[in-house]
Amino acid sequence: MHVAVLGGTGKTGRAVVAALAQGGVSARPLGRSAFEDLPAALSGADAVHVIAPNLHADEPAYVGSVLAAAREAGIGRLTYHSVASPYAPSMPHHLGKAVAEDLVRRSGLRWTILQPCAYVQNFVAALRAVPAEGGDLEVPYAVDTPFGLVDLDDVAAATAVVLTGPGHDGATYELGGPATVTVAHVGAAASEVLGRPVTARRTDPGAWRGDGLDDRERTWLRAMFAYYDDHGLPTGPLPLAALLATVGRTPTTVGATLARELAGTS
Ligand SMILES: NC(=O)c1ccc[n+]([C@@H]2O[C@H](COP(=O)([O-])OP(=O)(O)OC[C@H]3O[C@@H](n4cnc5c(N)ncnc54)[C@H](OP(=O)(O)O)[C@@H]3O)[C@@H](O)[C@H]2O)c1
């Protein structure tokens, strides 16, 4: 079996390519240059996994072009990397995924949609930077709202299950971690793993600068912070647990994910 992974050169895509390779499946990571001739880039693949770039300005157009190319290249099977709670109209990048999901469902292809929660890995760079005497894990939203934070490696393993096994056509799976947690929990788990105090702290979202981003990206992320501030991003644990059970795995806790990701941090 051969899988083309769009967005395969990014953070999520590299994890998916690695999970497929671990199962003996050949995977072709594709980045933005694939869009110069998408049908050619997809040709010969048995399935395509679609990951859009973070905060894409027009995710439905991105996904729509992949659907058209997949049909032209004669690829019958497609999986789409969406997000938990896509229909959240106050968050434009979630809403783009909700609209794109609709395109996938009406594509005429055999499809599966995956809706991961935010990854535990999102906190790793900040945690690596906590000084030896301890410090803060700062986020511009509440540290006590509920999240189903998930290990990206578990999301990738579940994606490989869906791409390689039967019974997933027409399914939409929310992929949340094994427990409902908060950013305060992440700080506490990091304290244990690093052996130094880490305190989660909400910073003023109005003071968040978003260096390196353009105005639209900043606005969209501010909308996400406001949503997280009020609601978090809770998910249920069961779909991920069921998918991983088919390959003898259980979902990884926040603490275990951090222990793996922060190993060797000085
Ligand atoms: N982070 C989370 O917690 C989380 C949770 C749920 C869902 N997601 C979703 O996961 C997706 C991927 O996030 P990520 O952090 O893995 O992304 P990423 O590391 O930024 O990867 C981006 C990928 O998209 C490609 N790309 C960039 N600009 C492009 C363009 N204009 N046209 C076509 N391809 C382009 C890149 O190719 P090049 O190598 O050629 O640049 C790369 O393969 C996002 O849609 C995000 O919303 C993230």
mmCIF file of N, CA, C and O and ligand atoms in Angstrom, residues 5-14 29-35 51-56 59 62 80-84 93-94 97 114-122 149-150 152 155 228 233, ligand 1:
data_model
loop_
_atom_site.group_PDB
_atom_site.id
_atom_site.type_symbol
_atom_site.label_atom_id
_atom_site.label_comp_id
_atom_site.label_asym_id
_atom_site.label_seq_id
_atom_site.Cartn_x
_atom_site.Cartn_y
_atom_site.Cartn_z
ATOM 1 N N VAL A 5 0.795 11.821 1.573
ATOM 2 C CA VAL A 5 0.446 12.630 2.748
ATOM 3 C C VAL A 5 0.653 14.096 2.400
ATOM 4 O O VAL A 5 1.790 14.589 2.355
ATOM 5 N N LEU A 6 -0.440 14.803 2.150
ATOM 6 C CA LEU A 6 -0.343 16.242 1.875
ATOM 7 C C LEU A 6 -0.122 16.988 3.176
ATOM 8 O O LEU A 6 -0.815 16.714 4.161
ATOM 9 N N GLY A 7 0.825 17.906 3.175
ATOM 10 C CA GLY A 7 1.237 18.507 4.443
ATOM 11 C C GLY A 7 2.199 17.586 5.167
ATOM 12 O O GLY A 7 2.494 17.774 6.347
ATOM 13 N N GLY A 8 2.697 16.577 4.437
ATOM 14 C CA GLY A 8 3.537 15.536 5.032
ATOM 15 C C GLY A 8 4.909 16.015 5.465
ATOM 16 O O GLY A 8 5.609 15.301 6.185
ATOM 17 N N THR A 9 5.289 17.230 5.033
ATOM 18 C CA THR A 9 6.589 17.765 5.456
ATOM 19 C C THR A 9 6.465 18.630 6.706
ATOM 20 O O THR A 9 7.463 19.155 7.199
ATOM 21 N N GLY A 10 5.246 18.809 7.233
ATOM 22 C CA GLY A 10 5.038 19.625 8.432
ATOM 23 C C GLY A 10 5.068 18.780 9.697
ATOM 24 O O GLY A 10 5.349 17.577 9.671
ATOM 25 N N LYS A 11 4.757 19.452 10.812
ATOM 26 C CA LYS A 11 4.832 18.800 12.138
ATOM 27 C C LYS A 11 3.892 17.583 12.222
ATOM 28 O O LYS A 11 4.305 16.480 12.585
ATOM 29 N N THR A 12 2.635 17.785 11.861
ATOM 30 C CA THR A 12 1.666 16.682 11.913
ATOM 31 C C THR A 12 2.008 15.627 10.873
ATOM 32 O O THR A 12 1.990 14.423 11.144
ATOM 33 N N GLY A 13 2.312 16.109 9.657
ATOM 34 C CA GLY A 13 2.549 15.187 8.553
ATOM 35 C C GLY A 13 3.741 14.271 8.796
ATOM 36 O O GLY A 13 3.694 13.078 8.477
ATOM 37 N N ARG A 14 4.803 14.817 9.386
ATOM 38 C CA ARG A 14 5.980 13.971 9.658
ATOM 39 C C ARG A 14 5.608 12.844 10.625
ATOM 40 O O ARG A 14 6.061 11.705 10.481
ATOM 41 N N PRO A 29 5.610 11.981 1.608
ATOM 42 C CA PRO A 29 5.312 13.299 2.185
ATOM 43 C C PRO A 29 5.307 14.369 1.101
ATOM 44 O O PRO A 29 6.255 14.455 0.329
ATOM 45 N N LEU A 30 4.248 15.156 1.043
ATOM 46 C CA LEU A 30 4.135 16.201 0.025
ATOM 47 C C LEU A 30 3.982 17.562 0.691
ATOM 48 O O LEU A 30 3.162 17.720 1.600
ATOM 49 N N GLY A 31 4.759 18.532 0.243
ATOM 50 C CA GLY A 31 4.661 19.897 0.741
ATOM 51 C C GLY A 31 4.002 20.786 -0.291
ATOM 52 O O GLY A 31 3.283 20.317 -1.185
ATOM 53 N N ARG A 32 4.277 22.094 -0.199
ATOM 54 C CA ARG A 32 3.547 23.033 -1.057
ATOM 55 C C ARG A 32 3.864 22.879 -2.539
ATOM 56 O O ARG A 32 3.029 23.175 -3.389
ATOM 57 N N SER A 33 5.068 22.355 -2.861
ATOM 58 C CA SER A 33 5.418 22.233 -4.283
ATOM 59 C C SER A 33 4.537 21.203 -4.994
ATOM 60 O O SER A 33 4.404 21.237 -6.220
ATOM 61 N N ALA A 34 3.902 20.310 -4.241
ATOM 62 C CA ALA A 34 3.009 19.321 -4.857
ATOM 63 C C ALA A 34 1.850 20.000 -5.584
ATOM 64 O O ALA A 34 1.271 19.439 -6.525
ATOM 65 N N PHE A 35 1.536 21.235 -5.147
ATOM 66 C CA PHE A 35 0.380 21.926 -5.736
ATOM 67 C C PHE A 35 0.673 22.463 -7.134
ATOM 68 O O PHE A 35 -0.232 22.916 -7.821
ATOM 69 N N ILE A 51 -3.694 17.109 5.096
ATOM 70 C CA ILE A 51 -3.445 18.005 6.233
ATOM 71 C C ILE A 51 -3.244 19.391 5.637
ATOM 72 O O ILE A 51 -2.362 19.592 4.794
ATOM 73 N N ALA A 52 -4.044 20.342 6.074
ATOM 74 C CA ALA A 52 -3.871 21.717 5.583
ATOM 75 C C ALA A 52 -2.831 22.434 6.431
ATOM 76 O O ALA A 52 -2.678 22.124 7.614
ATOM 77 N N PRO A 53 -2.132 23.405 5.839
ATOM 78 C CA PRO A 53 -1.203 24.206 6.651
ATOM 79 C C PRO A 53 -1.963 24.941 7.753
ATOM 80 O O PRO A 53 -3.132 25.277 7.575
ATOM 81 N N ASN A 54 -1.273 25.165 8.858
ATOM 82 C CA ASN A 54 -1.856 25.898 9.981
ATOM 83 C C ASN A 54 -2.431 27.226 9.516
ATOM 84 O O ASN A 54 -1.780 27.954 8.784
ATOM 85 N N LEU A 55 -3.643 27.551 9.938
ATOM 86 C CA LEU A 55 -4.251 28.872 9.685
ATOM 87 C C LEU A 55 -4.314 29.207 8.196
ATOM 88 O O LEU A 55 -4.134 30.372 7.808
ATOM 89 N N HIS A 56 -4.531 28.212 7.347
ATOM 90 C CA HIS A 56 -4.646 28.480 5.904
ATOM 91 C C HIS A 56 -5.765 29.508 5.686
ATOM 92 O O HIS A 56 -6.833 29.419 6.300
ATOM 93 N N GLU A 59 -9.091 27.254 3.723
ATOM 94 C CA GLU A 59 -8.940 25.792 3.812
ATOM 95 C C GLU A 59 -9.935 25.042 2.909
ATOM 96 O O GLU A 59 -9.554 24.033 2.304
ATOM 97 N N TYR A 62 -8.302 24.861 -0.414
ATOM 98 C CA TYR A 62 -7.166 23.915 -0.363
ATOM 99 C C TYR A 62 -7.695 22.476 -0.457
ATOM 100 O O TYR A 62 -7.237 21.681 -1.278
ATOM 101 N N TYR A 80 -9.080 13.003 6.042
ATOM 102 C CA TYR A 80 -8.902 14.456 6.211
ATOM 103 C C TYR A 80 -8.631 14.764 7.671
ATOM 104 O O TYR A 80 -9.380 14.357 8.557
ATOM 105 N N HIS A 81 -7.539 15.509 7.909
ATOM 106 C CA HIS A 81 -7.130 15.918 9.250
ATOM 107 C C HIS A 81 -7.841 17.231 9.573
ATOM 108 O O HIS A 81 -7.428 18.299 9.119
ATOM 109 N N SER A 82 -8.912 17.151 10.340
ATOM 110 C CA SER A 82 -9.692 18.345 10.688
ATOM 111 C C SER A 82 -9.287 18.800 12.088
ATOM 112 O O SER A 82 -8.093 18.858 12.410
ATOM 113 N N VAL A 83 -10.237 19.081 12.929
ATOM 114 C CA VAL A 83 -9.942 19.533 14.293
ATOM 115 C C VAL A 83 -11.157 19.224 15.166
ATOM 116 O O VAL A 83 -12.283 19.126 14.652
ATOM 117 N N ALA A 84 -10.961 19.096 16.467
ATOM 118 C CA ALA A 84 -12.086 18.930 17.391
ATOM 119 C C ALA A 84 -12.959 20.186 17.343
ATOM 120 O O ALA A 84 -12.450 21.301 17.224
ATOM 121 N N HIS A 93 -10.492 29.621 11.710
ATOM 122 C CA HIS A 93 -9.765 28.449 11.165
ATOM 123 C C HIS A 93 -10.494 27.151 11.487
ATOM 124 O O HIS A 93 -10.394 26.181 10.723
ATOM 125 N N HIS A 94 -11.264 27.108 12.567
ATOM 126 C CA HIS A 94 -12.105 25.930 12.805
ATOM 127 C C HIS A 94 -13.245 25.892 11.777
ATOM 128 O O HIS A 94 -13.543 24.849 11.210
ATOM 129 N N LYS A 97 -12.433 24.448 8.539
ATOM 130 C CA LYS A 97 -12.375 22.983 8.548
ATOM 131 C C LYS A 97 -13.789 22.390 8.514
ATOM 132 O O LYS A 97 -14.011 21.343 7.886
ATOM 133 N N LEU A 114 -10.848 12.924 10.636
ATOM 134 C CA LEU A 114 -10.252 12.857 11.976
ATOM 135 C C LEU A 114 -10.283 14.249 12.590
ATOM 136 O O LEU A 114 -9.896 15.228 11.952
ATOM 137 N N GLN A 115 -10.744 14.326 13.825
ATOM 138 C CA GLN A 115 -10.898 15.628 14.501
ATOM 139 C C GLN A 115 -10.074 15.655 15.788
ATOM 140 O O GLN A 115 -10.600 15.497 16.894
ATOM 141 N N PRO A 116 -8.760 15.887 15.680
ATOM 142 C CA PRO A 116 -7.911 15.887 16.885
ATOM 143 C C PRO A 116 -8.100 17.138 17.740
ATOM 144 O O PRO A 116 -8.316 18.232 17.216
ATOM 145 N N CYS A 117 -7.942 16.961 19.026
ATOM 146 C CA CYS A 117 -7.851 18.093 19.937
ATOM 147 C C CYS A 117 -6.453 18.713 19.780
ATOM 148 O O CYS A 117 -5.643 18.259 18.970
ATOM 149 N N ALA A 118 -6.173 19.766 20.524
ATOM 150 C CA ALA A 118 -4.836 20.369 20.516
ATOM 151 C C ALA A 118 -3.818 19.346 21.025
ATOM 152 O O ALA A 118 -4.120 18.535 21.906
ATOM 153 N N TYR A 119 -2.610 19.399 20.452
ATOM 154 C CA TYR A 119 -1.578 18.429 20.822
ATOM 155 C C TYR A 119 -0.869 18.846 22.118
ATOM 156 O O TYR A 119 -0.593 20.035 22.328
ATOM 157 N N VAL A 120 -0.499 17.862 22.926
ATOM 158 C CA VAL A 120 0.364 18.119 24.098
ATOM 159 C C VAL A 120 1.675 18.751 23.625
ATOM 160 O O VAL A 120 2.250 19.627 24.294
ATOM 161 N N GLN A 121 2.119 18.323 22.441
ATOM 162 C CA GLN A 121 3.410 18.788 21.911
ATOM 163 C C GLN A 121 3.442 20.311 21.723
ATOM 164 O O GLN A 121 4.533 20.901 21.671
ATOM 165 N N ASN A 122 2.282 20.970 21.653
ATOM 166 C CA ASN A 122 2.271 22.428 21.472
ATOM 167 C C ASN A 122 2.989 23.158 22.618
ATOM 168 O O ASN A 122 3.426 24.294 22.453
ATOM 169 N N LEU A 149 -6.397 17.422 25.595
ATOM 170 C CA LEU A 149 -5.067 17.437 24.956
ATOM 171 C C LEU A 149 -4.621 16.027 24.592
ATOM 172 O O LEU A 149 -4.739 15.092 25.390
ATOM 173 N N VAL A 150 -4.063 15.915 23.384
ATOM 174 C CA VAL A 150 -3.768 14.582 22.839
ATOM 175 C C VAL A 150 -2.312 14.538 22.386
ATOM 176 O O VAL A 150 -1.744 15.543 21.958
ATOM 177 N N LEU A 152 0.413 13.874 19.847
ATOM 178 C CA LEU A 152 0.462 13.841 18.380
ATOM 179 C C LEU A 152 0.833 12.449 17.867
ATOM 180 O O LEU A 152 0.329 12.009 16.819
ATOM 181 N N VAL A 155 -2.265 10.485 17.703
ATOM 182 C CA VAL A 155 -3.084 10.918 16.550
ATOM 183 C C VAL A 155 -2.534 10.281 15.272
ATOM 184 O O VAL A 155 -3.279 9.778 14.433
ATOM 185 N N TYR A 228 -10.785 29.578 23.813
ATOM 186 C CA TYR A 228 -10.142 28.738 24.833
ATOM 187 C C TYR A 228 -10.357 29.335 26.235
ATOM 188 O O TYR A 228 -10.524 28.618 27.217
ATOM 189 N N LEU A 233 -11.181 23.352 25.063
ATOM 190 C CA LEU A 233 -11.528 22.534 23.887
ATOM 191 C C LEU A 233 -11.691 21.087 24.373
ATOM 192 O O LEU A 233 -10.843 20.231 24.135
HETATM 193 N N1 LIG B 1 -1.300 21.939 16.541
HETATM 194 C C1 LIG B 1 -2.407 21.391 16.988
HETATM 195 O O1 LIG B 1 -2.605 21.234 18.193
HETATM 196 C C2 LIG B 1 -3.469 20.928 16.014
HETATM 197 C C3 LIG B 1 -4.578 20.228 16.489
HETATM 198 C C4 LIG B 1 -5.548 19.805 15.601
HETATM 199 C C5 LIG B 1 -5.409 20.106 14.240
HETATM 200 N N2 LIG B 1 -4.317 20.796 13.820
HETATM 201 C C6 LIG B 1 -4.199 21.099 12.383
HETATM 202 O O2 LIG B 1 -3.106 20.394 11.843
HETATM 203 C C7 LIG B 1 -2.757 21.020 10.608
HETATM 204 C C8 LIG B 1 -1.263 20.975 10.413
HETATM 205 O O3 LIG B 1 -0.602 21.697 11.400
HETATM 206 P P1 LIG B 1 0.991 21.594 11.485
HETATM 207 O O4 LIG B 1 1.387 22.387 12.685
HETATM 208 O O5 LIG B 1 1.427 20.169 11.352
HETATM 209 O O6 LIG B 1 1.428 22.382 10.181
HETATM 210 P P2 LIG B 1 2.863 22.753 9.686
HETATM 211 O O7 LIG B 1 3.948 22.097 10.507
HETATM 212 O O8 LIG B 1 2.891 24.238 9.545
HETATM 213 O O9 LIG B 1 2.921 22.066 8.235
HETATM 214 C C9 LIG B 1 2.473 22.723 7.146
HETATM 215 C C10 LIG B 1 2.462 21.786 5.914
HETATM 216 O O10 LIG B 1 1.675 22.440 4.907
HETATM 217 C C11 LIG B 1 2.511 22.756 3.781
HETATM 218 N N3 LIG B 1 2.188 24.099 3.299
HETATM 219 C C12 LIG B 1 2.516 25.274 3.867
HETATM 220 N N4 LIG B 1 2.016 26.303 3.151
HETATM 221 C C13 LIG B 1 1.359 25.747 2.106
HETATM 222 C C14 LIG B 1 0.627 26.275 1.031
HETATM 223 N N5 LIG B 1 0.472 27.579 0.864
HETATM 224 N N6 LIG B 1 0.056 25.421 0.156
HETATM 225 C C15 LIG B 1 0.198 24.083 0.308
HETATM 226 N N7 LIG B 1 0.878 23.513 1.310
HETATM 227 C C16 LIG B 1 1.460 24.340 2.200
HETATM 228 C C17 LIG B 1 3.944 22.669 4.277
HETATM 229 O O11 LIG B 1 4.764 22.343 3.170
HETATM 230 P P3 LIG B 1 6.272 22.961 2.974
HETATM 231 O O12 LIG B 1 7.166 22.005 3.724
HETATM 232 O O13 LIG B 1 6.482 22.920 1.499
HETATM 233 O O14 LIG B 1 6.260 24.351 3.569
HETATM 234 C C18 LIG B 1 3.836 21.546 5.319
HETATM 235 O O15 LIG B 1 3.853 20.295 4.686
HETATM 236 C C19 LIG B 1 -3.371 22.423 10.648
HETATM 237 O O16 LIG B 1 -4.438 22.465 9.713
HETATM 238 C C20 LIG B 1 -3.893 22.544 12.059
HETATM 239 O O17 LIG B 1 -5.048 23.342 12.148
HETATM 240 C C21 LIG B 1 -3.336 21.196 14.658
#
